[in-house]
Short mmCIF file of C-alpha atoms in Angstrom, two decimals:
data_model
loop_
_atom_site.label_atom_id
_atom_site.label_comp_id
_atom_site.label_asym_id
_atom_site.label_seq_id
_atom_site.Cartn_x
_atom_site.Cartn_y
_atom_site.Cartn_z
CA GLU K 1 27.32 12.41 -11.10
CA ALA K 2 26.53 11.13 -14.37
CA GLN K 3 24.19 8.72 -14.36
CA VAL K 4 20.88 6.68 -15.70
CA THR K 5 17.99 7.26 -13.04
CA GLN K 6 14.96 4.90 -13.42
CA ASN K 7 11.80 4.92 -11.14
CA PRO K 8 10.58 2.92 -9.51
CA ARG K 9 12.90 0.14 -8.38
CA TYR K 10 10.36 -2.02 -7.58
CA LEU K 11 6.36 -2.69 -8.86
CA ILE K 12 3.71 -4.75 -8.12
CA THR K 13 0.89 -4.08 -10.20
CA VAL K 14 -2.22 -6.04 -11.72
CA THR K 15 -3.45 -6.49 -14.56
CA GLY K 16 -4.95 -3.85 -17.03
CA LYS K 17 -3.73 -1.45 -14.73
CA LYS K 18 -2.07 1.39 -16.76
CA LEU K 19 1.73 2.03 -15.82
CA THR K 20 4.63 4.17 -16.56
CA VAL K 21 8.11 3.72 -15.85
CA THR K 22 10.50 6.51 -15.94
CA CYS K 23 13.98 7.12 -17.57
CA SER K 24 16.38 10.06 -17.02
CA GLN K 25 19.80 10.48 -17.64
CA ASN K 26 21.69 13.56 -17.26
CA MET K 27 25.02 13.38 -19.68
CA ASN K 28 23.31 14.41 -22.92
CA HIS K 29 23.16 11.45 -24.66
CA GLU K 30 21.96 11.03 -27.77
CA TYR K 31 20.32 7.47 -27.58
CA MET K 32 18.43 5.81 -25.26
CA SER K 33 17.41 1.94 -25.09
CA TRP K 34 15.03 -0.19 -23.12
CA TYR K 35 15.62 -4.05 -22.41
CA ARG K 36 13.85 -6.70 -20.26
CA GLN K 37 15.95 -9.12 -18.88
CA ASP K 38 14.51 -12.44 -17.82
CA PRO K 39 16.26 -16.02 -16.67
CA GLY K 40 17.91 -17.75 -19.34
CA LEU K 41 16.77 -14.75 -22.22
CA GLY K 42 19.44 -12.81 -21.60
CA LEU K 43 18.70 -8.70 -21.98
CA ARG K 44 15.80 -8.21 -24.99
CA GLN K 45 15.66 -5.04 -26.31
CA ILE K 46 12.20 -3.32 -26.46
CA TYR K 47 12.23 -0.02 -27.96
CA TYR K 48 15.08 2.66 -28.68
CA SER K 49 15.56 6.04 -29.73
CA MET K 50 18.21 7.62 -31.55
CA ASN K 51 17.67 11.26 -30.68
CA VAL K 52 14.43 13.25 -29.80
CA GLU K 53 11.46 12.27 -31.28
CA VAL K 54 13.28 9.54 -32.89
CA THR K 55 11.85 6.05 -31.40
CA ASP K 56 11.92 2.54 -33.37
CA LYS K 57 10.97 -1.20 -32.32
CA GLY K 58 13.47 -3.33 -30.94
CA ASP K 59 12.92 -7.11 -30.14
CA VAL K 60 10.05 -7.58 -28.15
CA PRO K 61 8.26 -4.14 -28.44
CA GLU K 62 4.80 -5.80 -28.36
CA GLY K 63 2.67 -4.27 -25.19
CA TYR K 64 4.68 -1.13 -24.47
CA LYS K 65 5.54 1.91 -25.60
CA VAL K 66 7.55 4.93 -25.39
CA SER K 67 8.09 8.49 -25.95
CA ARG K 68 11.17 10.67 -26.27
CA LYS K 69 10.46 14.54 -26.06
CA GLU K 70 13.02 15.41 -24.46
CA LYS K 71 16.47 14.41 -24.73
CA ARG K 72 17.26 13.27 -20.93
CA ASN K 73 13.73 11.04 -20.70
CA PHE K 74 12.77 8.22 -22.24
CA PRO K 75 9.49 7.02 -20.40
CA LEU K 76 8.42 3.07 -20.62
CA ILE K 77 4.77 2.72 -20.94
CA LEU K 78 2.58 -0.15 -20.27
CA GLU K 79 -0.77 0.28 -21.17
CA SER K 80 -2.17 -2.70 -20.40
CA PRO K 81 0.08 -4.69 -18.34
CA SER K 82 -0.11 -8.66 -18.47
CA PRO K 83 1.53 -11.47 -16.04
CA ASN K 84 3.98 -12.06 -18.73
CA GLN K 85 5.29 -8.70 -18.66
CA THR K 86 6.64 -9.67 -15.29
CA SER K 87 10.03 -9.11 -15.25
CA LEU K 88 13.68 -7.08 -14.88
CA TYR K 89 13.32 -4.12 -16.65
CA PHE K 90 16.72 -1.47 -17.75
CA CYS K 91 16.98 1.87 -19.39
CA ALA K 92 20.24 2.59 -20.95
CA SER K 93 21.58 5.26 -22.78
CA SER K 94 24.75 6.05 -24.86
CA LEU K 95 26.42 8.74 -26.26
CA SER K 96 25.49 8.17 -30.02
CA THR K 97 23.53 5.15 -31.51
CA GLY K 98 24.91 2.44 -29.29
CA ARG K 99 26.75 1.04 -32.25
CA PHE K 100 30.35 2.11 -30.74
CA SER K 101 29.70 3.86 -27.78
CA PRO K 102 29.17 1.49 -24.38
CA LEU K 103 25.70 1.88 -22.81
CA HIS K 104 24.93 3.13 -19.40
CA PHE K 105 22.05 1.24 -17.71
CA GLY K 106 19.92 2.61 -14.78
CA ASN K 107 19.68 0.84 -11.67
CA GLY K 108 16.77 -1.49 -13.15
CA THR K 109 12.94 -1.77 -12.46
CA ARG K 110 11.56 -5.06 -11.06
CA LEU K 111 7.65 -5.05 -12.09
CA THR K 112 5.24 -7.94 -11.26
CA VAL K 113 2.41 -8.06 -12.60
CA THR K 114 -0.50 -10.16 -10.86
CA GLY J 1 17.01 -13.51 -37.71
CA GLN J 2 19.96 -12.12 -36.57
CA GLN J 3 21.08 -13.85 -33.15
CA VAL J 4 24.06 -14.33 -30.86
CA MET J 5 24.56 -16.80 -29.03
CA GLN J 6 26.84 -17.19 -25.96
CA ILE J 7 28.03 -20.21 -24.21
CA PRO J 8 27.87 -21.51 -21.51
CA GLN J 9 25.01 -20.90 -19.43
CA TYR J 10 26.55 -21.72 -16.40
CA GLN J 11 29.72 -22.12 -15.06
CA HIS J 12 31.09 -23.05 -11.72
CA VAL J 13 35.06 -22.71 -10.94
CA GLN J 14 36.84 -23.20 -7.69
CA GLU J 15 38.91 -19.69 -7.13
CA GLY J 16 42.04 -19.62 -8.79
CA GLU J 17 41.13 -21.74 -11.99
CA ASP J 18 40.74 -20.32 -15.61
CA PHE J 19 37.28 -19.20 -17.41
CA THR J 20 36.26 -18.38 -20.73
CA THR J 21 32.44 -17.78 -22.19
CA TYR J 22 32.09 -17.68 -25.94
CA CYS J 23 30.04 -15.40 -28.15
CA ASN J 24 28.95 -16.55 -31.40
CA SER J 25 26.68 -14.13 -34.01
CA SER J 26 24.99 -15.73 -37.08
CA THR J 27 26.15 -12.65 -38.94
CA THR J 28 28.97 -10.33 -39.25
CA LEU J 29 29.41 -7.84 -36.66
CA SER J 30 31.01 -4.65 -37.00
CA ASN J 31 31.74 -4.65 -33.24
CA ILE J 32 31.24 -6.37 -30.29
CA GLN J 33 30.77 -5.16 -26.52
CA TRP J 34 31.43 -7.09 -23.33
CA TYR J 35 29.38 -6.20 -20.39
CA LYS J 36 29.79 -7.84 -16.40
CA GLN J 37 26.65 -7.51 -14.35
CA ARG J 38 27.25 -8.44 -10.84
CA PRO J 39 24.21 -10.30 -8.68
CA GLY J 40 21.74 -7.62 -8.06
CA GLY J 41 23.40 -5.00 -9.89
CA HIS J 42 22.40 -3.63 -13.28
CA PRO J 43 24.81 -4.37 -16.35
CA VAL J 44 27.86 -2.82 -16.80
CA PHE J 45 30.55 -1.93 -20.04
CA LEU J 46 33.75 -3.51 -19.85
CA ILE J 47 35.15 -3.62 -23.42
CA GLN J 48 34.59 -3.16 -27.18
CA LEU J 49 36.45 -4.59 -29.91
CA VAL J 50 36.24 -3.41 -33.87
CA LYS J 51 38.59 -5.02 -35.84
CA SER J 52 39.17 -8.42 -36.83
CA GLY J 53 41.53 -10.68 -34.47
CA GLU J 54 41.58 -8.29 -32.17
CA VAL J 55 43.02 -8.94 -28.67
CA LYS J 56 42.20 -6.77 -25.98
CA LYS J 57 43.87 -7.51 -22.29
CA GLN J 58 42.07 -6.03 -18.59
CA LYS J 59 44.27 -6.99 -16.31
CA ARG J 60 43.76 -10.81 -15.90
CA LEU J 61 40.74 -10.45 -18.65
CA THR J 62 41.35 -10.98 -22.03
CA PHE J 63 38.83 -10.55 -25.09
CA GLN J 64 39.18 -11.88 -28.56
CA PHE J 65 37.36 -10.70 -31.67
CA GLY J 66 37.16 -13.30 -34.26
CA GLU J 67 38.82 -12.98 -37.56
CA ALA J 68 35.48 -13.57 -39.82
CA LYS J 69 34.02 -10.77 -37.21
CA LYS J 70 31.27 -13.55 -36.01
CA ASN J 71 32.74 -14.97 -32.77
CA SER J 72 34.31 -13.60 -29.50
CA SER J 73 35.83 -14.90 -26.36
CA LEU J 74 36.06 -13.45 -22.79
CA HIS J 75 38.88 -15.27 -21.00
CA ILE J 76 39.37 -14.78 -17.12
CA THR J 77 42.82 -16.02 -15.38
CA ALA J 78 42.99 -17.11 -11.91
CA THR J 79 39.45 -16.19 -11.05
CA GLN J 80 39.25 -14.52 -8.19
CA THR J 81 35.61 -14.47 -6.09
CA THR J 82 35.33 -10.88 -7.30
CA ASP J 83 34.92 -12.06 -10.88
CA VAL J 84 30.97 -13.74 -9.69
CA GLY J 85 28.49 -12.23 -12.06
CA THR J 86 27.08 -12.73 -15.47
CA TYR J 87 28.78 -11.79 -18.33
CA PHE J 88 27.23 -10.73 -21.72
CA CYS J 89 28.26 -10.29 -24.83
CA ALA J 90 26.42 -7.96 -26.99
CA GLY J 91 26.68 -6.49 -31.18
CA PRO J 92 24.67 -4.33 -33.28
CA MET J 93 21.96 -5.74 -35.86
CA GLY J 94 21.41 -5.03 -39.38
CA SER J 95 23.12 -2.74 -41.81
CA GLY J 96 23.44 0.89 -41.95
CA ASN J 97 23.31 3.47 -38.74
CA THR J 98 21.02 0.94 -36.11
CA GLY J 99 19.73 1.23 -32.98
CA LYS J 100 19.65 -2.18 -32.38
CA LEU J 101 21.93 -3.92 -30.24
CA ILE J 102 21.57 -7.32 -29.75
CA PHE J 103 22.79 -9.00 -26.37
CA GLY J 104 23.66 -12.53 -25.90
CA GLN J 105 22.23 -14.79 -23.40
CA GLY J 106 24.73 -14.59 -20.92
CA THR J 107 26.88 -16.55 -18.68
CA THR J 108 27.22 -16.62 -15.35
CA LEU J 109 30.02 -17.33 -13.35
CA GLN J 110 30.34 -18.28 -9.14
CA VAL J 111 33.38 -19.06 -8.01
CA LYS J 112 34.05 -21.05 -5.05
CA PRO J 113 36.57 -19.47 -2.47
#
């Protein structure tokens, strides 16, 4: 089944403890992106990747890192999480750059930083 | 910076009533996409509009792209409880082959049976 898989679904952590949220897609998509969703703010883009080894900042990249060493994986890294990073995170992928291709979203990761 | 604004933020309707959400961009868009997110779920792609003035229909849903390609709307005729969720518009930002896709804040639709 074609899908975007995120893990974990739920994560509670403490301030400053490094964490990684994994994202994997099995559709051979070139484009991958991370979004965070907060009430009243919609979906805000954190980072995106046009292809392997190509990543770029979205609108809210501060406090996050990403890597794209393989086409299928696009992990989101929080080196030193803070409470303002408590949010619902979505990974998404599309066939090409996203401009003319629909995004396929993962099921989301709900992160709480205390 | 470039923005995509969506109104209203919330809408409560009686089942059978119509519903419309509006999306406005500060800049001309090459295309606009619409997504639906059910409560507790993830956004799911509905449709993409590319041409100026384009109108597309999916059963009771009608999507329009403005002539200036700066605004769009989603209209649902005779809402049903299955229409409950948050509807997002999204458009690519910047020039060239940008990977930046900006989402509106979303309109959350509640339908009373």
